[in-house]
Every structure is written in C-alpha cells, then in structure tokens.
GROMACS .gro file of N, CA and C in nm:
model
  528
    1MET      N    1   0.082  -0.119   0.000
    1MET     CA    2   0.000   0.000   0.000
    1MET      C    3   0.086   0.126   0.000
    2PHE      N    4   0.193   0.127   0.073
    2PHE     CA    5   0.278   0.246   0.085
    2PHE      C    6   0.414   0.218   0.022
    3GLN      N    7   0.420   0.221  -0.110
    3GLN     CA    8   0.547   0.196  -0.176
    3GLN      C    9   0.640   0.315  -0.162
    4LYS      N   10   0.584   0.436  -0.169
    4LYS     CA   11   0.664   0.557  -0.154
    4LYS      C   12   0.592   0.653  -0.060
    5LEU      N   13   0.668   0.723   0.019
    5LEU     CA   14   0.614   0.821   0.113
    5LEU      C   15   0.702   0.945   0.106
    6PRO      N   16   0.686   1.024  -0.002
    6PRO     CA   17   0.773   1.141  -0.018
    6PRO      C   18   0.755   1.240   0.096
    7ALA      N   19   0.866   1.300   0.136
    7ALA     CA   20   0.864   1.395   0.248
    7ALA      C   21   0.770   1.511   0.222
    8GLU      N   22   0.756   1.552   0.096
    8GLU     CA   23   0.668   1.665   0.067
    8GLU      C   24   0.520   1.632   0.087
    9LYS      N   25   0.487   1.503   0.096
    9LYS     CA   26   0.348   1.466   0.122
    9LYS      C   27   0.316   1.462   0.270
   10LEU      N   28   0.418   1.468   0.355
   10LEU     CA   29   0.397   1.473   0.499
   10LEU      C   30   0.374   1.618   0.540
   11LYS      N   31   0.255   1.646   0.586
   11LYS     CA   32   0.223   1.781   0.631
   11LYS      C   33   0.218   1.778   0.783
   12LYS      N   34   0.318   1.838   0.845
   12LYS     CA   35   0.328   1.835   0.991
   12LYS      C   36   0.223   1.926   1.052
   13HIS      N   37   0.160   1.877   1.154
   13HIS     CA   38   0.062   1.954   1.229
   13HIS      C   39   0.116   1.979   1.368
   14THR      N   40   0.043   2.053   1.441
   14THR     CA   41   0.082   2.080   1.579
   14THR      C   42   0.060   1.956   1.665
   15THR      N   43   0.097   1.968   1.787
   15THR     CA   44   0.080   1.860   1.884
   15THR      C   45  -0.068   1.826   1.897
   16LEU      N   46  -0.096   1.698   1.906
   16LEU     CA   47  -0.232   1.651   1.923
   16LEU      C   48  -0.285   1.695   2.059
   17LYS      N   49  -0.401   1.755   2.059
   17LYS     CA   50  -0.462   1.801   2.184
   17LYS      C   51  -0.507   1.681   2.266
   18SER      N   52  -0.515   1.701   2.396
   18SER     CA   53  -0.544   1.589   2.486
   18SER      C   54  -0.680   1.526   2.459
   19ASN      N   55  -0.781   1.606   2.424
   19ASN     CA   56  -0.913   1.547   2.397
   19ASN      C   57  -0.909   1.462   2.270
   20LEU      N   58  -0.831   1.504   2.170
   20LEU     CA   59  -0.818   1.424   2.048
   20LEU      C   60  -0.733   1.300   2.071
   21LEU      N   61  -0.635   1.311   2.160
   21LEU     CA   62  -0.555   1.194   2.195
   21LEU      C   63  -0.642   1.091   2.267
   22THR      N   64  -0.731   1.137   2.354
   22THR     CA   65  -0.824   1.047   2.423
   22THR      C   66  -0.914   0.977   2.321
   23LYS      N   67  -0.962   1.051   2.221
   23LYS     CA   68  -1.045   0.990   2.116
   23LYS      C   69  -0.966   0.884   2.039
   24LEU      N   70  -0.841   0.917   2.007
   24LEU     CA   71  -0.756   0.823   1.935
   24LEU      C   72  -0.734   0.696   2.017
   25LYS      N   73  -0.704   0.712   2.144
   25LYS     CA   74  -0.684   0.597   2.232
   25LYS      C   75  -0.811   0.512   2.240
   26ASN      N   76  -0.926   0.577   2.255
   26ASN     CA   77  -1.053   0.503   2.263
   26ASN      C   78  -1.082   0.429   2.134
   27GLN      N   79  -1.054   0.491   2.020
   27GLN     CA   80  -1.075   0.425   1.891
   27GLN      C   81  -0.981   0.305   1.878
   28ALA      N   82  -0.857   0.321   1.920
   28ALA     CA   83  -0.760   0.211   1.915
   28ALA      C   84  -0.806   0.095   2.003
   29ILE      N   85  -0.855   0.126   2.122
   29ILE     CA   86  -0.903   0.022   2.213
   29ILE      C   87  -1.026  -0.047   2.156
   30LYS      N   88  -1.113   0.029   2.092
   30LYS     CA   89  -1.234  -0.028   2.031
   30LYS      C   90  -1.196  -0.127   1.920
   31GLU      N   91  -1.099  -0.090   1.838
   31GLU     CA   92  -1.062  -0.175   1.725
   31GLU      C   93  -0.964  -0.285   1.763
   32MET      N   94  -0.883  -0.260   1.865
   32MET     CA   95  -0.782  -0.357   1.909
   32MET      C   96  -0.789  -0.370   2.061
   33PRO      N   97  -0.883  -0.447   2.114
   33PRO     CA   98  -0.903  -0.454   2.259
   33PRO      C   99  -0.777  -0.490   2.338
   34LEU      N  100  -0.686  -0.564   2.281
   34LEU     CA  101  -0.565  -0.606   2.353
   34LEU      C  102  -0.469  -0.490   2.377
   35ILE      N  103  -0.491  -0.377   2.313
   35ILE     CA  104  -0.402  -0.262   2.329
   35ILE      C  105  -0.428  -0.187   2.459
   36GLU      N  106  -0.543  -0.213   2.521
   36GLU     CA  107  -0.583  -0.136   2.639
   36GLU      C  108  -0.477  -0.137   2.750
   37GLY      N  109  -0.415  -0.250   2.774
   37GLY     CA  110  -0.317  -0.260   2.881
   37GLY      C  111  -0.186  -0.188   2.854
   38ILE      N  112  -0.159  -0.159   2.726
   38ILE     CA  113  -0.029  -0.097   2.693
   38ILE      C  114  -0.043   0.038   2.624
   39ILE      N  115  -0.164   0.090   2.615
   39ILE     CA  116  -0.185   0.215   2.542
   39ILE      C  117  -0.103   0.329   2.600
   40ASP      N  118  -0.083   0.329   2.733
   40ASP     CA  119  -0.004   0.436   2.794
   40ASP      C  120   0.146   0.417   2.773
   41GLU      N  121   0.188   0.297   2.734
   41GLU     CA  122   0.328   0.277   2.694
   41GLU      C  123   0.350   0.329   2.552
   42ILE      N  124   0.251   0.307   2.466
   42ILE     CA  125   0.262   0.353   2.328
   42ILE      C  126   0.252   0.505   2.322
   43PHE      N  127   0.159   0.561   2.398
   43PHE     CA  128   0.141   0.706   2.407
   43PHE      C  129   0.169   0.749   2.551
   44PRO      N  130   0.297   0.765   2.589
   44PRO     CA  131   0.329   0.801   2.728
   44PRO      C  132   0.270   0.937   2.765
   45LYS      N  133   0.227   0.947   2.890
   45LYS     CA  134   0.173   1.074   2.939
   45LYS      C  135   0.282   1.179   2.935
   46LYS      N  136   0.240   1.302   2.911
   46LYS     CA  137   0.329   1.419   2.908
   46LYS      C  138   0.428   1.416   2.791
   47THR      N  139   0.411   1.321   2.699
   47THR     CA  140   0.495   1.318   2.579
   47THR      C  141   0.409   1.364   2.462
   48PRO      N  142   0.451   1.468   2.390
   48PRO     CA  143   0.368   1.519   2.281
   48PRO      C  144   0.352   1.417   2.168
   49VAL      N  145   0.231   1.415   2.111
   49VAL     CA  146   0.201   1.331   1.996
   49VAL      C  147   0.184   1.425   1.878
   50ILE      N  148   0.263   1.404   1.773
   50ILE     CA  149   0.259   1.488   1.654
   50ILE      C  150   0.178   1.416   1.547
   51VAL      N  151   0.093   1.491   1.478
   51VAL     CA  152   0.011   1.435   1.371
   51VAL      C  153   0.068   1.480   1.237
   52TYR      N  154   0.090   1.384   1.148
   52TYR     CA  155   0.131   1.413   1.011
   52TYR      C  156   0.016   1.372   0.921
   53SER      N  157  -0.029   1.462   0.836
   53SER     CA  158  -0.129   1.427   0.736
   53SER      C  159  -0.056   1.383   0.610
   54ILE      N  160  -0.099   1.274   0.555
   54ILE     CA  161  -0.041   1.224   0.431
   54ILE      C  162  -0.152   1.228   0.327
   55GLU      N  163  -0.133   1.313   0.229
   55GLU     CA  164  -0.234   1.339   0.128
   55GLU      C  165  -0.363   1.381   0.198
   56GLN      N  166  -0.477   1.327   0.158
   56GLN     CA  167  -0.602   1.375   0.215
   56GLN      C  168  -0.664   1.279   0.316
   57HIS      N  169  -0.630   1.155   0.309
   57HIS     CA  170  -0.708   1.056   0.383
   57HIS      C  171  -0.630   0.975   0.486
   58LEU      N  172  -0.515   1.022   0.526
   58LEU     CA  173  -0.434   0.941   0.614
   58LEU      C  174  -0.365   1.029   0.717
   59LYS      N  175  -0.362   0.982   0.842
   59LYS     CA  176  -0.292   1.053   0.949
   59LYS      C  177  -0.194   0.958   1.014
   60LEU      N  178  -0.076   1.008   1.038
   60LEU     CA  179   0.030   0.933   1.102
   60LEU      C  180   0.057   0.997   1.237
   61TYR      N  181   0.050   0.918   1.344
   61TYR     CA  182   0.073   0.970   1.479
   61TYR      C  183   0.211   0.927   1.525
   62ALA      N  184   0.291   1.025   1.569
   62ALA     CA  185   0.429   0.998   1.608
   62ALA      C  186   0.455   1.046   1.751
   63VAL      N  187   0.533   0.967   1.823
   63VAL     CA  188   0.579   1.002   1.957
   63VAL      C  189   0.732   1.002   1.951
   64ASP      N  190   0.792   1.112   1.992
   64ASP     CA  191   0.939   1.127   1.985
   64ASP      C  192   0.990   1.102   1.843
   65ASN      N  193   0.920   1.155   1.745
   65ASN     CA  194   0.955   1.143   1.603
   65ASN      C  195   0.950   1.000   1.550
   66LYS      N  196   0.890   0.909   1.623
   66LYS     CA  197   0.873   0.771   1.579
   66LYS      C  198   0.725   0.745   1.556
   67PRO      N  199   0.683   0.715   1.434
   67PRO     CA  200   0.543   0.684   1.409
   67PRO      C  201   0.500   0.560   1.487
   68VAL      N  202   0.384   0.568   1.551
   68VAL     CA  203   0.336   0.454   1.629
   68VAL      C  204   0.198   0.405   1.583
   69MET      N  205   0.120   0.492   1.520
   69MET     CA  206  -0.016   0.455   1.482
   69MET      C  207  -0.056   0.531   1.356
   70VAL      N  208  -0.147   0.471   1.280
   70VAL     CA  209  -0.197   0.530   1.156
   70VAL      C  210  -0.349   0.532   1.162
   71GLU      N  211  -0.407   0.640   1.112
   71GLU     CA  212  -0.552   0.650   1.101
   71GLU      C  213  -0.589   0.667   0.955
   72LEU      N  214  -0.676   0.580   0.907
   72LEU     CA  215  -0.724   0.588   0.770
   72LEU      C  216  -0.836   0.692   0.761
   73GLY      N  217  -0.869   0.732   0.641
   73GLY     CA  218  -0.977   0.829   0.621
   73GLY      C  219  -1.111   0.780   0.671
   74THR      N  220  -1.127   0.650   0.683
   74THR     CA  221  -1.252   0.592   0.733
   74THR      C  222  -1.264   0.600   0.884
   75GLY      N  223  -1.155   0.643   0.950
   75GLY     CA  224  -1.154   0.648   1.096
   75GLY      C  225  -1.093   0.525   1.160
   76ASP      N  226  -1.064   0.422   1.079
   76ASP     CA  227  -0.999   0.302   1.131
   76ASP      C  228  -0.855   0.334   1.168
   77VAL      N  229  -0.810   0.282   1.280
   77VAL     CA  230  -0.671   0.301   1.322
   77VAL      C  231  -0.601   0.166   1.330
   78PHE      N  232  -0.472   0.168   1.303
   78PHE     CA  233  -0.393   0.046   1.318
   78PHE      C  234  -0.252   0.085   1.361
   79PRO      N  235  -0.184  -0.007   1.431
   79PRO     CA  236  -0.049   0.025   1.476
   79PRO      C  237   0.050   0.014   1.360
   80MET      N  238   0.159   0.085   1.373
   80MET     CA  239   0.268   0.067   1.280
   80MET      C  240   0.319  -0.076   1.295
   81LEU      N  241   0.376  -0.130   1.190
   81LEU     CA  242   0.429  -0.266   1.195
   81LEU      C  243   0.534  -0.279   1.306
   82ARG      N  244   0.617  -0.178   1.321
   82ARG     CA  245   0.720  -0.180   1.427
   82ARG      C  246   0.655  -0.186   1.565
   83THR      N  247   0.543  -0.116   1.583
   83THR     CA  248   0.470  -0.120   1.710
   83THR      C  249   0.418  -0.261   1.737
   84ALA      N  250   0.364  -0.326   1.633
   84ALA     CA  251   0.315  -0.463   1.649
   84ALA      C  252   0.429  -0.560   1.680
   85ILE      N  253   0.546  -0.534   1.624
   85ILE     CA  254   0.662  -0.619   1.654
   85ILE      C  255   0.707  -0.598   1.799
   86ASP      N  256   0.708  -0.473   1.843
   86ASP     CA  257   0.753  -0.441   1.979
   86ASP      C  258   0.656  -0.489   2.087
   87TYR      N  259   0.528  -0.503   2.052
   87TYR     CA  260   0.426  -0.546   2.149
   87TYR      C  261   0.356  -0.670   2.095
   88PRO      N  262   0.418  -0.788   2.108
   88PRO     CA  263   0.358  -0.910   2.057
   88PRO      C  264   0.222  -0.937   2.123
   89GLY      N  265   0.133  -0.996   2.048
   89GLY     CA  266   0.002  -1.029   2.101
   89GLY      C  267  -0.097  -0.914   2.093
   90LEU      N  268  -0.057  -0.805   2.033
   90LEU     CA  269  -0.143  -0.687   2.022
   90LEU      C  270  -0.261  -0.711   1.927
   91LEU      N  271  -0.236  -0.785   1.822
   91LEU     CA  272  -0.337  -0.809   1.718
   91LEU      C  273  -0.360  -0.958   1.699
   92PRO      N  274  -0.480  -0.995   1.649
   92PRO     CA  275  -0.500  -1.135   1.611
   92PRO      C  276  -0.400  -1.172   1.502
   93VAL      N  277  -0.355  -1.297   1.503
   93VAL     CA  278  -0.250  -1.341   1.411
   93VAL      C  279  -0.306  -1.436   1.307
   94ILE      N  280  -0.258  -1.421   1.185
   94ILE     CA  281  -0.284  -1.514   1.076
   94ILE      C  282  -0.148  -1.565   1.032
   95TYR      N  283  -0.136  -1.696   1.018
   95TYR     CA  284  -0.009  -1.754   0.974
   95TYR      C  285  -0.020  -1.799   0.829
   96VAL      N  286   0.085  -1.772   0.753
   96VAL     CA  287   0.094  -1.815   0.613
   96VAL      C  288   0.226  -1.889   0.595
   97ASP      N  289   0.236  -1.965   0.485
   97ASP     CA  290   0.364  -2.032   0.458
   97ASP      C  291   0.447  -1.947   0.362
   98GLU      N  292   0.567  -1.995   0.330
   98GLU     CA  293   0.659  -1.918   0.248
   98GLU      C  294   0.606  -1.888   0.109
   99GLY      N  295   0.516  -1.970   0.058
   99GLY     CA  296   0.462  -1.949  -0.076
   99GLY      C  297   0.387  -1.818  -0.092
  100ALA      N  298   0.328  -1.769   0.014
  100ALA     CA  299   0.250  -1.645   0.006
  100ALA      C  300   0.333  -1.520   0.034
  101VAL      N  301   0.448  -1.537   0.095
  101VAL     CA  302   0.525  -1.422   0.144
  101VAL      C  303   0.568  -1.327   0.032
  102ASN      N  304   0.623  -1.380  -0.077
  102ASN     CA  305   0.673  -1.293  -0.183
  102ASN      C  306   0.563  -1.204  -0.241
  103ALA      N  307   0.447  -1.260  -0.266
  103ALA     CA  308   0.337  -1.180  -0.320
  103ALA      C  309   0.293  -1.074  -0.219
  104LEU      N  310   0.285  -1.111  -0.092
  104LEU     CA  311   0.243  -1.016   0.011
  104LEU      C  312   0.345  -0.903   0.027
  105LEU      N  313   0.473  -0.935   0.019
  105LEU     CA  314   0.576  -0.832   0.031
  105LEU      C  315   0.580  -0.739  -0.090
  106ARG      N  316   0.518  -0.779  -0.198
  106ARG     CA  317   0.505  -0.690  -0.314
  106ARG      C  318   0.379  -0.605  -0.305
  107GLY      N  319   0.301  -0.625  -0.197
  107GLY     CA  320   0.183  -0.542  -0.176
  107GLY      C  321   0.050  -0.609  -0.206
  108ALA      N  322   0.051  -0.737  -0.239
  108ALA     CA  323  -0.074  -0.807  -0.269
  108ALA      C  324  -0.157  -0.826  -0.142
  109ASP      N  325  -0.287  -0.838  -0.160
  109ASP     CA  326  -0.375  -0.872  -0.049
  109ASP      C  327  -0.365  -1.022  -0.023
  110LEU      N  328  -0.394  -1.063   0.099
  110LEU     CA  329  -0.388  -1.205   0.136
  110LEU      C  330  -0.516  -1.273   0.092
  111MET      N  331  -0.502  -1.375   0.011
  111MET     CA  332  -0.617  -1.452  -0.035
  111MET      C  333  -0.646  -1.563   0.066
  112ALA      N  334  -0.772  -1.598   0.080
  112ALA     CA  335  -0.814  -1.696   0.179
  112ALA      C  336  -0.740  -1.830   0.167
  113PRO      N  337  -0.718  -1.884   0.046
  113PRO     CA  338  -0.646  -2.012   0.039
  113PRO      C  339  -0.502  -2.006   0.092
  114GLY      N  340  -0.444  -1.887   0.103
  114GLY     CA  341  -0.308  -1.872   0.153
  114GLY      C  342  -0.296  -1.881   0.304
  115ILE      N  343  -0.408  -1.879   0.373
  115ILE     CA  344  -0.406  -1.885   0.519
  115ILE      C  345  -0.383  -2.029   0.564
  116LYS      N  346  -0.283  -2.048   0.649
  116LYS     CA  347  -0.251  -2.182   0.697
  116LYS      C  348  -0.298  -2.208   0.839
  117LEU      N  349  -0.300  -2.104   0.923
  117LEU     CA  350  -0.336  -2.123   1.063
  117LEU      C  351  -0.391  -1.993   1.120
  118VAL      N  352  -0.502  -2.005   1.193
  118VAL     CA  353  -0.561  -1.890   1.264
  118VAL      C  354  -0.586  -1.935   1.407
  119PRO      N  355  -0.494  -1.902   1.500
  119PRO     CA  356  -0.508  -1.950   1.637
  119PRO      C  357  -0.622  -1.886   1.715
  120LYS      N  358  -0.662  -1.765   1.678
  120LYS     CA  359  -0.764  -1.693   1.752
  120LYS      C  360  -0.867  -1.637   1.655
  121GLU      N  361  -0.994  -1.650   1.689
  121GLU     CA  362  -1.101  -1.603   1.603
  121GLU      C  363  -1.102  -1.450   1.592
  122PHE      N  364  -1.148  -1.398   1.478
  122PHE     CA  365  -1.166  -1.254   1.459
  122PHE      C  366  -1.281  -1.233   1.362
  123GLU      N  367  -1.334  -1.113   1.363
  123GLU     CA  368  -1.447  -1.077   1.277
  123GLU      C  369  -1.399  -1.000   1.154
  124ALA      N  370  -1.484  -0.990   1.055
  124ALA     CA  371  -1.455  -0.907   0.938
  124ALA      C  372  -1.438  -0.763   0.984
  125GLY      N  373  -1.341  -0.694   0.927
  125GLY     CA  374  -1.313  -0.556   0.965
  125GLY      C  375  -1.206  -0.543   1.071
  126ALA      N  376  -1.168  -0.654   1.135
  126ALA     CA  377  -1.065  -0.650   1.240
  126ALA      C  378  -0.928  -0.622   1.179
  127ILE      N  379  -0.845  -0.551   1.254
  127ILE     CA  380  -0.706  -0.530   1.215
  127ILE      C  381  -0.628  -0.653   1.261
  128VAL      N  382  -0.553  -0.716   1.170
  128VAL     CA  383  -0.481  -0.839   1.200
  128VAL      C  384  -0.335  -0.826   1.156
  129GLN      N  385  -0.252  -0.911   1.213
  129GLN     CA  386  -0.113  -0.918   1.168
  129GLN      C  387  -0.092  -1.051   1.099
  130VAL      N  388  -0.003  -1.052   1.001
  130VAL     CA  389   0.027  -1.174   0.926
  130VAL      C  390   0.171  -1.214   0.956
  131ASN      N  391   0.186  -1.339   1.000
  131ASN     CA  392   0.318  -1.393   1.035
  131ASN      C  393   0.347  -1.513   0.947
  132LEU      N  394   0.474  -1.539   0.929
  132LEU     CA  395   0.519  -1.662   0.865
  132LEU      C  396   0.503  -1.774   0.967
  133LEU      N  397   0.466  -1.893   0.921
  133LEU     CA  398   0.456  -2.008   1.013
  133LEU      C  399   0.585  -2.021   1.094
  134ASP      N  400   0.575  -2.051   1.220
  134ASP     CA  401   0.689  -2.067   1.311
  134ASP      C  402   0.767  -1.939   1.333
  135CYS      N  403   0.705  -1.824   1.313
  135CYS     CA  404   0.771  -1.696   1.337
  135CYS      C  405   0.682  -1.611   1.427
  136ASP      N  406   0.742  -1.545   1.524
  136ASP     CA  407   0.665  -1.466   1.620
  136ASP      C  408   0.641  -1.323   1.575
  137HIS      N  409   0.715  -1.276   1.475
  137HIS     CA  410   0.705  -1.136   1.436
  137HIS      C  411   0.626  -1.121   1.306
  138PRO      N  412   0.538  -1.021   1.300
  138PRO     CA  413   0.460  -0.999   1.178
  138PRO      C  414   0.544  -0.935   1.068
  139PHE      N  415   0.506  -0.960   0.944
  139PHE     CA  416   0.567  -0.890   0.832
  139PHE      C  417   0.462  -0.809   0.756
  140MET      N  418   0.336  -0.820   0.800
  140MET     CA  419   0.228  -0.746   0.735
  140MET      C  420   0.119  -0.717   0.836
  141ILE      N  421   0.054  -0.602   0.821
  141ILE     CA  422  -0.066  -0.569   0.896
  141ILE      C  423  -0.174  -0.541   0.793
  142GLY      N  424  -0.292  -0.594   0.820
  142GLY     CA  425  -0.401  -0.576   0.725
  142GLY      C  426  -0.535  -0.571   0.795
  143GLN      N  427  -0.639  -0.550   0.715
  143GLN     CA  428  -0.774  -0.545   0.766
  143GLN      C  429  -0.851  -0.664   0.709
  144ALA      N  430  -0.906  -0.745   0.799
  144ALA     CA  431  -0.979  -0.865   0.758
  144ALA      C  432  -1.101  -0.828   0.675
  145GLN      N  433  -1.116  -0.892   0.562
  145GLN     CA  434  -1.231  -0.870   0.476
  145GLN      C  435  -1.340  -0.974   0.501
  146MET      N  436  -1.305  -1.075   0.578
  146MET     CA  437  -1.400  -1.178   0.619
  146MET      C  438  -1.358  -1.229   0.756
  147SER      N  439  -1.450  -1.292   0.825
  147SER     CA  440  -1.418  -1.345   0.958
  147SER      C  441  -1.325  -1.465   0.944
  148SER      N  442  -1.263  -1.504   1.054
  148SER     CA  443  -1.173  -1.619   1.051
  148SER      C  444  -1.249  -1.746   1.016
  149ALA      N  445  -1.374  -1.756   1.061
  149ALA     CA  446  -1.454  -1.874   1.029
  149ALA      C  447  -1.484  -1.881   0.878
  150GLU      N  448  -1.516  -1.766   0.819
  150GLU     CA  449  -1.544  -1.762   0.675
  150GLU      C  450  -1.418  -1.791   0.593
  151ALA      N  451  -1.304  -1.745   0.640
  151ALA     CA  452  -1.179  -1.757   0.564
  151ALA      C  453  -1.132  -1.902   0.552
  152LYS      N  454  -1.177  -1.989   0.642
  152LYS     CA  455  -1.129  -2.127   0.641
  152LYS      C  456  -1.169  -2.202   0.514
  153ASN      N  457  -1.286  -2.172   0.460
  153ASN     CA  458  -1.335  -2.246   0.343
  153ASN      C  459  -1.367  -2.157   0.225
  154ALA      N  460  -1.324  -2.034   0.229
  154ALA     CA  461  -1.362  -1.938   0.125
  154ALA      C  462  -1.252  -1.921   0.021
  155LYS      N  463  -1.288  -1.848  -0.081
  155LYS     CA  464  -1.193  -1.801  -0.181
  155LYS      C  465  -1.208  -1.650  -0.185
  156GLY      N  466  -1.108  -1.583  -0.239
  156GLY     CA  467  -1.114  -1.438  -0.248
  156GLY      C  468  -1.023  -1.372  -0.145
  157ILE      N  469  -1.035  -1.240  -0.137
  157ILE     CA  470  -0.949  -1.162  -0.049
  157ILE      C  471  -0.993  -1.180   0.096
  158ALA      N  472  -0.902  -1.229   0.178
  158ALA     CA  473  -0.930  -1.248   0.320
  158ALA      C  474  -0.881  -1.129   0.402
  159VAL      N  475  -0.766  -1.072   0.363
  159VAL     CA  476  -0.706  -0.961   0.437
  159VAL      C  477  -0.655  -0.856   0.338
  160LYS      N  478  -0.702  -0.734   0.356
  160LYS     CA  479  -0.654  -0.622   0.274
  160LYS      C  480  -0.521  -0.575   0.333
  161ASN      N  481  -0.420  -0.567   0.250
  161ASN     CA  482  -0.285  -0.528   0.293
  161ASN      C  483  -0.283  -0.379   0.326
  162LEU      N  484  -0.247  -0.344   0.449
  162LEU     CA  485  -0.235  -0.203   0.489
  162LEU      C  486  -0.090  -0.158   0.492
  163THR      N  487  -0.002  -0.240   0.547
  163THR     CA  488   0.141  -0.207   0.550
  163THR      C  489   0.222  -0.335   0.559
  164ILE      N  490   0.339  -0.332   0.497
  164ILE     CA  491   0.426  -0.449   0.496
  164ILE      C  492   0.567  -0.411   0.538
  165LEU      N  493   0.644  -0.511   0.568
  165LEU     CA  494   0.784  -0.492   0.603
  165LEU      C  495   0.856  -0.422   0.488
  166ARG      N  496   0.929  -0.318   0.520
  166ARG     CA  497   1.012  -0.241   0.428
  166ARG      C  498   0.934  -0.153   0.330
  167ASP      N  499   0.806  -0.131   0.350
  167ASP     CA  500   0.739  -0.031   0.267
  167ASP      C  501   0.769   0.107   0.324
  168ALA      N  502   0.720   0.211   0.259
  168ALA     CA  503   0.753   0.347   0.301
  168ALA      C  504   0.703   0.378   0.442
  169LEU      N  505   0.588   0.323   0.478
  169LEU     CA  506   0.534   0.346   0.612
  169LEU      C  507   0.623   0.281   0.718
  170TYR      N  508   0.669   0.160   0.690
  170TYR     CA  509   0.760   0.092   0.783
  170TYR      C  510   0.892   0.168   0.795
  171MET      N  511   0.945   0.213   0.683
  171MET     CA  512   1.073   0.284   0.684
  171MET      C  513   1.063   0.419   0.755
  172ALA      N  514   0.944   0.476   0.762
  172ALA     CA  515   0.925   0.602   0.834
  172ALA      C  516   0.950   0.585   0.983
  173HIS      N  517   0.950   0.461   1.031
  173HIS     CA  518   0.972   0.437   1.174
  173HIS      C  519   1.112   0.478   1.218
  174ASN      N  520   1.203   0.491   1.124
  174ASN     CA  521   1.340   0.532   1.158
  174ASN      C  522   1.347   0.679   1.199
  175GLY      N  523   1.237   0.748   1.185
  175GLY     CA  524   1.233   0.888   1.226
  175GLY      C  525   1.176   0.976   1.118
  176LEU      N  526   1.105   1.079   1.160
  176LEU     CA  527   1.043   1.173   1.065
  176LEU      C  528   1.119   1.303   1.063
   0.00000   0.00000   0.00000
C-alpha cells in the first residue's frame, strides 16, 4: 500500500490536543481490545504526539519522532508494523507459509487459500497481523475482509494489505 512516502506529502501539524488523543486511544481500544493494557506505553503521558497528514485521507501519529499509529480516512486506526513487533500479542494473528510471502511483500492482499493457521477467532473488519509459520514477528498488517470462520473455506481476499515490512510506512519508523 505504501510503496513511496515522499517527504513533501507529509504535512506536519501541531501537537495533538489531549481530547483528540483520548479519542484516538478510545478508537484504538475499540478496534484492538488487547491494546488497552499498553496504550499508555505507546502514548506516554506528558509526551507530545505529533500528527502528520499524508495526502487527504491518512494521518500518522508519532511520539518522539517515531510513528506509532496510523488513522485511515474511514476512521480506522492500526499500529505501525514496528509497534506490532515491539508489542507481541497486540493483534489477532494469521499464519501463512513461504509461498504467500513474496506476493504479500510486493503489496498483494492475502487470499483466503493462503491462510494456513488462525489460532484466535476474529471478525470481518478487524485489524490483524500476518506472520510466517513458526515466526513470532509480523511482516504485514491488514484489515480482515471476512471473519476467521469464513476464511477457512472461502476463496477471495481475506485480508486487505495495509502495510508491509520495508514499505515506506515501515521505513518512516526510523524517524520523521
């Protein structure tokens, strides 16, 4: 999804106000219930959160110049891939084998037949992470287009690719 992220497309805004930060935290908890216990680690108190607008429909939230969360134009929020790596268990996991990895790393969406293991149930619309079998770290974050139960016997797109390892959004984690 994010092959390039030119600096001129990042429009820096002022520090996020506390009431908007509370809204962001509540939205994150609503979409990712497991984040509730660590939300104050991701967004430490008294640390300013800077908002970067990317084009018209995307907001990037950064703490100490490190992006930690993204908000889509639809209002959906998801953690940066680096955030998901740093906080294992934050998102429901989908496991794939090596055959699917190359296509996914080129930005393809995850097709239902490519799913090998789903240890925990999730609903359509959930933010999920995609891991290689026998690997604890995600290489992709996406939005489920069908529930885990539907994906077991379905065909078609199961997970819409939001960000992958080494795309422009991931590389922005090195600092803005």
